[in-house]
Amino acid sequence: MSQNLRVKSSNFIDETSRISFKFNGKTYYGFKGDTLASALLANNVHLVGRSFKYHRPRGIMTSGSEEPNAIVQVGNDKAITEPNVRATEVEIYNGLEAKSQNCWPSVNFDIGGINNFLSPLLPAGFYYKTFMWPASFWEKYEIAIRHSAGLGRSPTKPDTDIYEHRYIHCDVLVIGAGISGIMAAKSAAQNNLNTLLLDEKNELGGTTIYQNSDNFKIDNKISSEWLNDEIEELKKLDNLEIKTRTSVAAYHGYNYLLARENLTDHQSKDEKVNKVRQRLLKIRAKKVIIATGSLERPLVFNNNDRPGIMLSSAVKKYADYYGVICGKKNIFFTNNDTAYESAISLYKKGINVHCVIDIRENSNSSIVKEAQDLGIKIYWSHTVVDTHGYKKLKQISIMELSKDGQSFANSNKTVLDCDCLGIAGGWTPAVHLFTQSGGKLKFREKDQVFIPNIYPSKQISIGSCNGDFELDEIIKNTSDTLKDFLEIDNSDYDNLTVKTTKETSKKNIWLLPSDKFIGKTKPFVDYQNDATAKDIKLALREGFRSIEHVKRYTTTGMGTDQGKLGNMHALGIIADTTGVKMGEVGTTTFRPPYTPLTFGTIVGRNVGEYFDIFRRTPMNDWHINNNAEFENVGQWKRAWYYPRGNESMHEAVQRESKATRESAGILDASTLGKIDIQGSDASEFLNRVYTNAWSKLGIGKCRYGLMLNEDGMVYDDGVTTRLGENHYIMTTTTGGAANVMSKLEDYLQTEWPELDVYLTSVTDHFATATIGGPNSKKILNKLIPNLDLSDENFPHMSFKKVKIGKINCRIMRISFTGELSYEINVQANYGKSLWEQCIDAGKEFNITPYGTETMHLLRAEKGFIIVGQDTDGTMTPIDLQMDWVVSKKKYDFIGKRSLYRSDTMREDRKQMVGLLTDDSNTILEEGAQIVSEFNQNPVQMLGHVTSSYFSPNLNKSIALAVVKGGKDMMGKKLFIPMEDKTINVTVVDPVFLDKENKRLNA
Amino acid sequence: MFLINCPYCGERDQSEFIAGGEAHIERPKQPTELSDDEWAEYLFMRKNIKGIQFERWNHAHGCRKWFNMIRDTSNDEIKLIYKMGEKPPKG
Amino acid sequence: MKNKYSIFSLIKNAFSYHENWQKAWNDPQPKKEYDAVIVGGGGHGLATAYYLAKKHNMKNIAVVEKGWIGGGNTGRNTTIIRSNYLWDASAGLYDHALKIWEGLSQELNYNVMFSQRGVMNLAHNLQDVRDLKRRTHANRLNGIDAVYLSTEEVKNFCPIINTSPDIRYPVLGGTLQRRAGTARHDAVAWGYARGADEMGVDIIQNCEVKGIKRNGDNVEGIETTKGFIKTKKVGVVAAGHSSVIANMAGLRLPLESKPLQALVSEPVKPIIDTVVMSNAVHAYVSQSDKGELVIGAGTDDYVSYSQKGSHQIVEGTLNAILELYPIFSRMRMLRQWGGIVDICPDASPILSKTSVKGLYFNCGWGTGGFKATPGSGDLFAHTIANDEPHKLNAAFNLNRFVSGDLVDEHGAAAVAH
Amino acid sequence: MLNYTSPIKELKKYTGLTVGEISPLMKLNLRGKSRDFLTAIGKNINIILPIEANTSSSSENYTAIWLSPDEWMVVSNNIDSKDNNDYEIEELLFNKISKTNLGSVTNVTDQLVMINLSGEKIFDLLSTGCPFDFNDFKSKKGSSTQTLLAQIDVIIHHNKINSVNLFVRRSFSEHLMSWINDSASRL
């Protein structure tokens, strides 16, 4: 393809750097600086995609991020292909591959195009009215509907790119680097404010930077030159960070904004190796200046969607910025002066401009005069009533409007040849970010725009996003606003001379009349979703009144452009049809993000191993080296079991359990929460948080405690040791540690500030090795020969502070397995060594490391509960048959009052029991439900199995369960109905082993 | 994301804080004296105000201190922050 | 009689360019007095009115809505429908709803697009496995279809899930309820509105309740922005704003209204054809018929009526989504929004009489009310008409917060989506 | 004899950034509200606890970091011995403060790992995962803060120009180091 559609006048395209890319499998060439859209247009490719519903051929409509039609699939690779990318935003690079989407077999011949002919059957909301017969068939219809819907295709392999986050705190954030944004950034940075300037484009300067007309001058310089000089000066400033290709996605409260910085999407495969693809900027700005400009509106008329119909500003940008000629026979269709700028600019480049069709009756503005003087024909009071050409615009039909603009002056229809129609429906301020932040808009009647009214935070909108459209207005208002907002006295922009053109006549018709009955026309309001003006009218006819209803019923504004082009027309058509004033129809809510934001960018590095924090104990390396399998417990990685050779989990656990009861086992208990408690009211504090009494616990003694929620339900448990008169160390469950700590702090700070108590977490300070089993005393004796381990000196539930070598240790003689057991706590950095020495010392006793699974089994044999496994937030201590740990004497403790409510006092609550299976080899499934009778419908469930194991020490299956009224069911036969069989069980005491606690003192 | 002025540490990002619900619900000094209804009132019933709400926040990832906040729940505007134990302003 | 909707009526209307469709519902001014007024024109409120008219022959009734019908949580939720709840009371309630869903399009003559594509819940730690098994057994015995799946079966049912054992929280198994699925949220509100309107119910939009008039312990009527409406029965179905209405009547409720966020991606061709929920890592995803990935995020921990939540919640959710579906990394978030969800301490709803005679509350659905819409409406209508709860909603009374007889669904789902 | 194993083994160098653990360093958590408490600390270890938020104070041997209005952390300036874990001032302060009910003294030496970051890119690294505004912090020596880094609770102390110390709970340190290394590799 030759580049015969270029004009040689662009400063922004590097014609020495030719770039090859593929579109729909065919190779094309463009230049560095081109977008995919500009390069395709330069290659005379207008047909780019198909619409969502009717599969109508669509081309390039805009030159920016508001593009509804030209959306493509970029890349072939299954991991990095990307759907729904706007061709107007893709900067081309060597090797770029893109293709049309939502068409089959090809964009040129798309079977789905049949929908266009079926369109009479597919009005807004048709799917609510049909596909209901036969009743069971919806899901079959749905398959077909789903396959014809959707746009591009999701990748099917994991992304290989890297994304990152960055927090930025600045004094002033300027969004948009058009003329007013540049003025703002320069004013802020010059005044020692730490400033961040962002723009979604790859260049600064917005639309002014390619405004080369004599009609627009600042300080006697052509506006683009003036701005260029400003930018050069701006770049020299210190306090300023500039980021291009950076789109602000969301504006949250408290001036917290999210922006996507695109770092490599414009680069070829080789250039982007090992680079971060996109960065999510999390910005907290003291002040925000929104200078996001405005979006040109299309005009709504019959068949206003054909490839070749473009926004007039886009036609101009393609010519001025990219040097691309969009059509050989160009016509502009307008309701304002904008189109004349485009027409003149094209004309001066020698590009054919056939005529301008203007719905206004006349205009005497200077720019219109200039066009007339250049000999450009103008059809005043005319409108386009239809367009022709299937895959590319060929002709348009125009008619003269009646005075009121709702019908025609006569029945004469003129057909004009044209392959590019630039439409100009006026400008809509880009107030999206402003409204996202909570800002309230007002409607300006004179030019029918919504503009910022009430600001919810320290922010200001300037330039055309604030409704200032003419150059002199922009400069003056921006300068004044900045001085006030930034609290500065002088501005570079006071008293600038500005030359501009002034629009003198306005006329707006949201839905232009057609010579055909509206039911036969297709005046598109939302291009991508194929929502037309008649769909909106249908919705209103059917009683939908709210803009949100109309939007949802017709899907207007629900496409990937989120209504950037069509929302105003939808509002206008509703206002016109219902006779309500436009300002009173209200606006739809603009929701974040402003432009679609890649999931990967939001997630950043929180992927893979960084998805969630992992916590490891000091002994972790030993566990890994000894073949441990790990269990996730909260964020902790805990050793689960240690398989030897080909052992299954069951085999390993059986071996570990047996070894521990027969000789000795060792458990890494470092993960248990540990809270150091000091202060003169420490005992009183424990009295209030635990269900049992603490004042009389001797120094050096340990006690088990149960903690409730205020609702009386078991919350956490653990052993607390009295280290001194006013000094305790509390242990909590592994998973509950953080919550317990914060709950206790809460009570101390807010309910009981009078208590003199200090809590400090020391969970990580200590490594804990628990040695249990009949030989544990011998092992400990080897380790610390000078410690008297006699029951007299060191009884069960007591504590010793000792040294191993020169290292201080704390040893608690406590037991969660029912075995004689010592919990050795040492400063964490000595933990690994402690563990290894215990293993060494225990070698002759076959000391066996065991993990959480064996721990669970061993404690279940003793009927000890695990909070969270045997409880579920609905169990009181009474339900757990743990009355012994609930003080009757204490006046109050957390949760006490709740134990005396009618429901918590019921005798037939679910209560903790043991279960034995009739067949001692059958292991119950944890979670299995328990019944007493089958012949009920529905079956009444009495409770469920909470813990279940095969006990190698008892050589039978055992289980803990909660059963309605279980306390009084000892010996009763119950049933466990599984899917394929029923298991018979007997209710027993939950303590299966060593009821007399002989082993504790073995 | 709120910017919360911790009365001890200064302005910090919301992610450093946890919210603790309605403020000034004092735990009854003598729970056993209360009827079930009164106890339920303390335990569960909340004003859940749309508008100016008094609530508790904790600088969990900073100084760990609890404090009070007055916030308009209809637009999330923080009106005032004051320390735990201080009396709420009138009006 | 309204136009009946069908392919034939579509064809017929196509010939007249769809100019002759009737209003789906009218836009009346309030009458001076009604036999009952429903406050809140969301799915639950409209369904309540529909069943009051249809099953209890109460036709002189109105629904008042401060904005537009279906504009609250009905139009903001991620449309997951399931009934695999743990406790008998919940299972009864939600399965009652599910059974109505199964014939709802036909009943309303409005395609609510109930799609029984199945809902899968994933387990990521050993306690999850126990909890999900417990729930599956309970479901089965309650006559609710539910099966437990191994990791491999999870993978087979939804091949794009990352079931590698090497991820941070590997998928250890899951449950599947095949009768569960999704529906089109707007259609539910609109379908009920059309059905209720046809039976004579006044649907009054842009009508905000400003006060509840009591005469001693009896309701006398409501003050609204469109004037006073006299009525002896007021059913409040105001979701996030329930406490606000309760305060007008001098009541307090055990509710906190918190922001709940959701988001959709840009539409793509079908890639996931079921609903997958993961409580432990907090990721809920399905794909709409339009092709958007519909993703539910979690609630913030503070009360807010701003319909906005914090970014960290959305970020956390997407972290989990990419952990389980790394292929979605390059998908793009199209739209993100928030709703106000009224959360009960036990994560179960309130469908109850109150201490004020004639004042009824249907609230506390938290993050999971959409699925219950038809059942909730039916049972609440029963409660209002008879001044007595139906046996299926008897457990969901207000007194449970006094007695302690909660229906605690936390154990089964950290967030009961 | 028990051997000492610190969780972080290597010193890592990146463009503009060096990352490594410094250990063993005694760390004490001090809590107290009264003037007597402050006086007792000053008298016994010759350091004035800072009462201004987000600051620290130093003596020859110790640095005291403000954590909250009634909480401080005192860290050794010099490396302690690995062969024993008797810390001179721990017992002294425990006796003078805790036993007299002036406040609490808790040894958190191994609760927290101290990672030193040095080089001119420290704040670039921190900005990739920390919501804290370092603009003022950067310019002040001795400034300190508690915040989140990569969602992990950290205490950050600006001990000298182009150097900060990060304190993190030991069990999180491996994860945090891995995250730092990952992020630093792209500086």
mmCIF file of C-alpha atoms in Angstrom, chain C residues 169-380:
data_model
loop_
_atom_site.group_PDB
_atom_site.id
_atom_site.type_symbol
_atom_site.label_atom_id
_atom_site.label_comp_id
_atom_site.label_asym_id
_atom_site.label_seq_id
_atom_site.Cartn_x
_atom_site.Cartn_y
_atom_site.Cartn_z
ATOM 1 C CA TYR C 169 -4.240 -20.927 48.773
ATOM 2 C CA PRO C 170 -4.760 -23.971 46.555
ATOM 3 C CA VAL C 171 -8.240 -25.148 45.695
ATOM 4 C CA LEU C 172 -8.829 -28.126 47.971
ATOM 5 C CA GLY C 173 -12.317 -28.907 46.748
ATOM 6 C CA GLY C 174 -15.686 -27.306 46.343
ATOM 7 C CA THR C 175 -19.417 -27.691 46.274
ATOM 8 C CA LEU C 176 -21.762 -27.443 43.362
ATOM 9 C CA GLN C 177 -25.413 -26.604 43.311
ATOM 10 C CA ARG C 178 -26.575 -27.184 39.773
ATOM 11 C CA ARG C 179 -29.992 -25.615 40.177
ATOM 12 C CA ALA C 180 -28.321 -22.403 41.210
ATOM 13 C CA GLY C 181 -27.287 -19.698 38.791
ATOM 14 C CA THR C 182 -27.997 -16.115 37.839
ATOM 15 C CA ALA C 183 -30.844 -13.957 36.582
ATOM 16 C CA ARG C 184 -31.232 -10.560 34.976
ATOM 17 C CA HIS C 185 -31.603 -8.172 37.899
ATOM 18 C CA ASP C 186 -33.489 -5.341 36.191
ATOM 19 C CA ALA C 187 -35.939 -7.772 34.666
ATOM 20 C CA VAL C 188 -36.938 -9.048 38.086
ATOM 21 C CA ALA C 189 -37.932 -5.590 39.292
ATOM 22 C CA TRP C 190 -39.600 -4.720 36.016
ATOM 23 C CA GLY C 191 -41.391 -8.037 35.716
ATOM 24 C CA TYR C 192 -42.838 -7.805 39.220
ATOM 25 C CA ALA C 193 -43.733 -4.152 38.668
ATOM 26 C CA ARG C 194 -45.568 -4.977 35.465
ATOM 27 C CA GLY C 195 -47.357 -7.887 37.115
ATOM 28 C CA ALA C 196 -48.343 -5.868 40.184
ATOM 29 C CA ASP C 197 -49.436 -2.902 38.113
ATOM 30 C CA GLU C 198 -51.663 -5.148 36.062
ATOM 31 C CA MET C 199 -53.470 -6.258 39.213
ATOM 32 C CA GLY C 200 -54.050 -2.668 40.228
ATOM 33 C CA VAL C 201 -51.104 -1.959 42.501
ATOM 34 C CA ASP C 202 -50.002 1.678 42.401
ATOM 35 C CA ILE C 203 -46.286 1.982 41.820
ATOM 36 C CA ILE C 204 -45.334 5.470 42.896
ATOM 37 C CA GLN C 205 -41.816 6.533 42.029
ATOM 38 C CA ASN C 206 -39.920 9.619 43.165
ATOM 39 C CA CYS C 207 -41.896 9.458 46.360
ATOM 40 C CA GLU C 208 -39.758 9.530 49.468
ATOM 41 C CA VAL C 209 -41.079 8.565 52.859
ATOM 42 C CA LYS C 210 -40.507 11.338 55.373
ATOM 43 C CA GLY C 211 -42.280 10.003 58.402
ATOM 44 C CA ILE C 212 -44.356 7.201 59.812
ATOM 45 C CA LYS C 213 -47.461 8.250 61.644
ATOM 46 C CA ARG C 214 -48.297 6.229 64.698
ATOM 47 C CA ASN C 215 -51.292 6.267 66.904
ATOM 48 C CA GLY C 216 -49.975 4.682 70.044
ATOM 49 C CA ASP C 217 -48.779 1.280 68.964
ATOM 50 C CA ASN C 218 -50.624 1.327 65.669
ATOM 51 C CA VAL C 219 -49.548 2.577 62.299
ATOM 52 C CA GLU C 220 -51.785 5.228 60.800
ATOM 53 C CA GLY C 221 -49.995 6.173 57.646
ATOM 54 C CA ILE C 222 -46.886 7.605 56.081
ATOM 55 C CA GLU C 223 -45.748 11.096 55.303
ATOM 56 C CA THR C 224 -44.173 11.308 51.873
ATOM 57 C CA THR C 225 -42.844 13.919 49.524
ATOM 58 C CA LYS C 226 -46.116 13.439 47.663
ATOM 59 C CA GLY C 227 -48.225 13.986 50.760
ATOM 60 C CA PHE C 228 -49.721 11.945 53.554
ATOM 61 C CA ILE C 229 -50.913 8.443 52.724
ATOM 62 C CA LYS C 230 -53.279 6.800 55.141
ATOM 63 C CA THR C 231 -52.846 3.089 55.721
ATOM 64 C CA LYS C 232 -53.002 0.555 58.500
ATOM 65 C CA LYS C 233 -50.251 -1.648 57.189
ATOM 66 C CA VAL C 234 -46.782 -0.552 56.204
ATOM 67 C CA GLY C 235 -44.266 -3.082 54.931
ATOM 68 C CA VAL C 236 -40.796 -1.624 54.877
ATOM 69 C CA VAL C 237 -38.471 -3.165 52.313
ATOM 70 C CA ALA C 238 -35.867 -0.458 52.177
ATOM 71 C CA ALA C 239 -32.637 -2.475 52.305
ATOM 72 C CA GLY C 240 -29.755 -0.148 53.208
ATOM 73 C CA HIS C 241 -32.180 2.523 54.344
ATOM 74 C CA SER C 242 -34.196 0.288 56.676
ATOM 75 C CA SER C 243 -32.735 1.875 59.799
ATOM 76 C CA VAL C 244 -33.603 5.310 58.470
ATOM 77 C CA ILE C 245 -37.263 4.317 58.129
ATOM 78 C CA ALA C 246 -37.177 2.476 61.464
ATOM 79 C CA ASN C 247 -35.911 5.619 63.168
ATOM 80 C CA MET C 248 -38.961 7.468 61.805
ATOM 81 C CA ALA C 249 -41.135 5.011 63.688
ATOM 82 C CA GLY C 250 -39.001 5.273 66.797
ATOM 83 C CA LEU C 251 -37.484 1.827 66.411
ATOM 84 C CA ARG C 252 -33.914 0.619 66.300
ATOM 85 C CA LEU C 253 -32.825 -2.367 64.269
ATOM 86 C CA PRO C 254 -29.819 -4.655 64.616
ATOM 87 C CA LEU C 255 -28.423 -3.426 61.323
ATOM 88 C CA GLU C 256 -25.414 -1.683 59.939
ATOM 89 C CA SER C 257 -25.495 -0.313 56.409
ATOM 90 C CA LYS C 258 -22.189 -0.763 54.690
ATOM 91 C CA PRO C 259 -20.777 -0.231 51.224
ATOM 92 C CA LEU C 260 -20.654 -3.286 49.007
ATOM 93 C CA GLN C 261 -18.892 -2.983 45.678
ATOM 94 C CA ALA C 262 -19.055 -4.838 42.420
ATOM 95 C CA LEU C 263 -17.536 -4.443 39.008
ATOM 96 C CA VAL C 264 -17.781 -5.707 35.479
ATOM 97 C CA SER C 265 -15.164 -6.198 32.826
ATOM 98 C CA GLU C 266 -15.521 -5.288 29.201
ATOM 99 C CA PRO C 267 -17.586 -7.887 27.354
ATOM 100 C CA VAL C 268 -15.837 -10.856 25.799
ATOM 101 C CA LYS C 269 -16.967 -14.040 24.138
ATOM 102 C CA PRO C 270 -18.012 -16.838 26.547
ATOM 103 C CA ILE C 271 -15.113 -17.894 28.760
ATOM 104 C CA ILE C 272 -16.752 -19.018 32.003
ATOM 105 C CA ASP C 273 -20.163 -20.634 31.964
ATOM 106 C CA THR C 274 -20.888 -21.106 35.627
ATOM 107 C CA VAL C 275 -20.737 -19.061 38.796
ATOM 108 C CA VAL C 276 -17.725 -19.547 41.025
ATOM 109 C CA MET C 277 -17.575 -18.251 44.567
ATOM 110 C CA SER C 278 -14.663 -18.361 46.885
ATOM 111 C CA ASN C 279 -15.176 -17.040 50.379
ATOM 112 C CA ALA C 280 -11.706 -17.676 51.684
ATOM 113 C CA VAL C 281 -9.889 -15.570 49.112
ATOM 114 C CA HIS C 282 -12.948 -13.481 48.348
ATOM 115 C CA ALA C 283 -13.578 -13.874 44.640
ATOM 116 C CA TYR C 284 -16.988 -14.201 43.043
ATOM 117 C CA VAL C 285 -17.251 -14.320 39.298
ATOM 118 C CA SER C 286 -19.694 -15.156 36.568
ATOM 119 C CA GLN C 287 -20.163 -13.939 33.029
ATOM 120 C CA SER C 288 -23.248 -12.060 31.959
ATOM 121 C CA ASP C 289 -25.099 -12.918 28.785
ATOM 122 C CA LYS C 290 -23.649 -9.753 27.348
ATOM 123 C CA GLY C 291 -20.171 -11.132 27.943
ATOM 124 C CA GLU C 292 -19.028 -9.031 30.881
ATOM 125 C CA LEU C 293 -17.291 -10.744 33.766
ATOM 126 C CA VAL C 294 -19.411 -9.853 36.769
ATOM 127 C CA ILE C 295 -17.334 -9.703 39.921
ATOM 128 C CA GLY C 296 -18.535 -9.176 43.449
ATOM 129 C CA ALA C 297 -16.229 -7.487 45.911
ATOM 130 C CA GLY C 298 -16.611 -7.321 49.652
ATOM 131 C CA THR C 299 -18.004 -4.837 52.123
ATOM 132 C CA ASP C 300 -16.115 -2.098 53.848
ATOM 133 C CA ASP C 301 -16.112 -2.124 57.619
ATOM 134 C CA TYR C 302 -17.777 1.243 58.190
ATOM 135 C CA VAL C 303 -21.338 2.505 57.848
ATOM 136 C CA SER C 304 -21.936 4.498 54.710
ATOM 137 C CA TYR C 305 -24.863 5.560 52.582
ATOM 138 C CA SER C 306 -22.659 7.134 49.927
ATOM 139 C CA GLN C 307 -22.848 4.173 47.535
ATOM 140 C CA LYS C 308 -19.086 4.307 47.374
ATOM 141 C CA GLY C 309 -16.559 1.983 48.909
ATOM 142 C CA SER C 310 -12.820 2.023 49.292
ATOM 143 C CA HIS C 311 -10.417 1.039 46.562
ATOM 144 C CA GLN C 312 -8.631 -1.487 48.744
ATOM 145 C CA ILE C 313 -11.723 -3.682 48.665
ATOM 146 C CA VAL C 314 -11.791 -3.738 44.872
ATOM 147 C CA GLU C 315 -8.071 -4.312 44.726
ATOM 148 C CA GLY C 316 -8.296 -7.196 47.182
ATOM 149 C CA THR C 317 -11.030 -8.808 45.133
ATOM 150 C CA LEU C 318 -9.141 -8.537 41.890
ATOM 151 C CA ASN C 319 -6.034 -9.912 43.571
ATOM 152 C CA ALA C 320 -8.056 -12.999 44.366
ATOM 153 C CA ILE C 321 -9.583 -13.143 40.897
ATOM 154 C CA LEU C 322 -6.152 -13.190 39.290
ATOM 155 C CA GLU C 323 -4.923 -15.754 41.778
ATOM 156 C CA LEU C 324 -7.688 -18.110 40.684
ATOM 157 C CA TYR C 325 -7.957 -16.977 37.052
ATOM 158 C CA PRO C 326 -4.553 -15.722 35.933
ATOM 159 C CA ILE C 327 -5.853 -15.617 32.350
ATOM 160 C CA PHE C 328 -7.978 -12.601 33.259
ATOM 161 C CA SER C 329 -4.995 -10.352 33.918
ATOM 162 C CA ARG C 330 -5.423 -8.443 30.664
ATOM 163 C CA MET C 331 -9.169 -8.135 30.947
ATOM 164 C CA ARG C 332 -10.242 -4.630 31.795
ATOM 165 C CA MET C 333 -12.573 -3.235 34.400
ATOM 166 C CA LEU C 334 -15.314 -1.361 32.587
ATOM 167 C CA ARG C 335 -17.425 -0.167 35.442
ATOM 168 C CA GLN C 336 -17.355 -0.259 39.200
ATOM 169 C CA TRP C 337 -20.074 0.721 41.613
ATOM 170 C CA GLY C 338 -21.286 0.409 45.141
ATOM 171 C CA GLY C 339 -24.488 -0.412 46.934
ATOM 172 C CA ILE C 340 -25.598 -0.017 50.537
ATOM 173 C CA VAL C 341 -26.169 -3.328 52.235
ATOM 174 C CA ASP C 342 -27.960 -3.730 55.532
ATOM 175 C CA ILE C 343 -26.126 -6.354 57.522
ATOM 176 C CA CYS C 344 -27.489 -8.292 60.476
ATOM 177 C CA PRO C 345 -25.177 -9.601 63.187
ATOM 178 C CA ASP C 346 -25.985 -13.186 62.174
ATOM 179 C CA ALA C 347 -25.843 -12.594 58.406
ATOM 180 C CA SER C 348 -29.489 -13.622 58.120
ATOM 181 C CA PRO C 349 -32.439 -11.442 57.170
ATOM 182 C CA ILE C 350 -35.316 -10.061 59.193
ATOM 183 C CA LEU C 351 -38.846 -10.715 57.887
ATOM 184 C CA SER C 352 -40.813 -9.729 60.874
ATOM 185 C CA LYS C 353 -43.578 -7.951 62.658
ATOM 186 C CA THR C 354 -42.467 -5.224 65.018
ATOM 187 C CA SER C 355 -43.613 -3.798 68.304
ATOM 188 C CA VAL C 356 -45.731 -1.362 66.292
ATOM 189 C CA LYS C 357 -48.912 -2.995 65.032
ATOM 190 C CA GLY C 358 -49.166 -2.840 61.270
ATOM 191 C CA LEU C 359 -45.485 -2.080 60.780
ATOM 192 C CA TYR C 360 -43.465 -4.857 59.223
ATOM 193 C CA PHE C 361 -39.821 -5.010 58.254
ATOM 194 C CA ASN C 362 -38.144 -7.030 55.537
ATOM 195 C CA CYS C 363 -34.452 -6.217 55.777
ATOM 196 C CA GLY C 364 -31.031 -7.393 56.819
ATOM 197 C CA TRP C 365 -30.352 -9.292 53.623
ATOM 198 C CA GLY C 366 -26.825 -8.007 53.675
ATOM 199 C CA THR C 367 -24.845 -9.018 50.649
ATOM 200 C CA GLY C 368 -27.156 -11.767 49.462
ATOM 201 C CA GLY C 369 -30.715 -10.562 49.097
ATOM 202 C CA PHE C 370 -31.207 -10.783 45.359
ATOM 203 C CA LYS C 371 -31.413 -14.569 45.318
ATOM 204 C CA ALA C 372 -34.284 -14.499 47.782
ATOM 205 C CA THR C 373 -36.389 -11.907 45.944
ATOM 206 C CA PRO C 374 -39.393 -14.052 44.975
ATOM 207 C CA GLY C 375 -39.448 -16.039 48.222
ATOM 208 C CA SER C 376 -38.966 -12.956 50.320
ATOM 209 C CA GLY C 377 -41.825 -11.191 48.555
ATOM 210 C CA ASP C 378 -44.103 -14.189 48.911
ATOM 211 C CA LEU C 379 -43.399 -14.715 52.611
ATOM 212 C CA PHE C 380 -43.467 -11.047 53.486
#
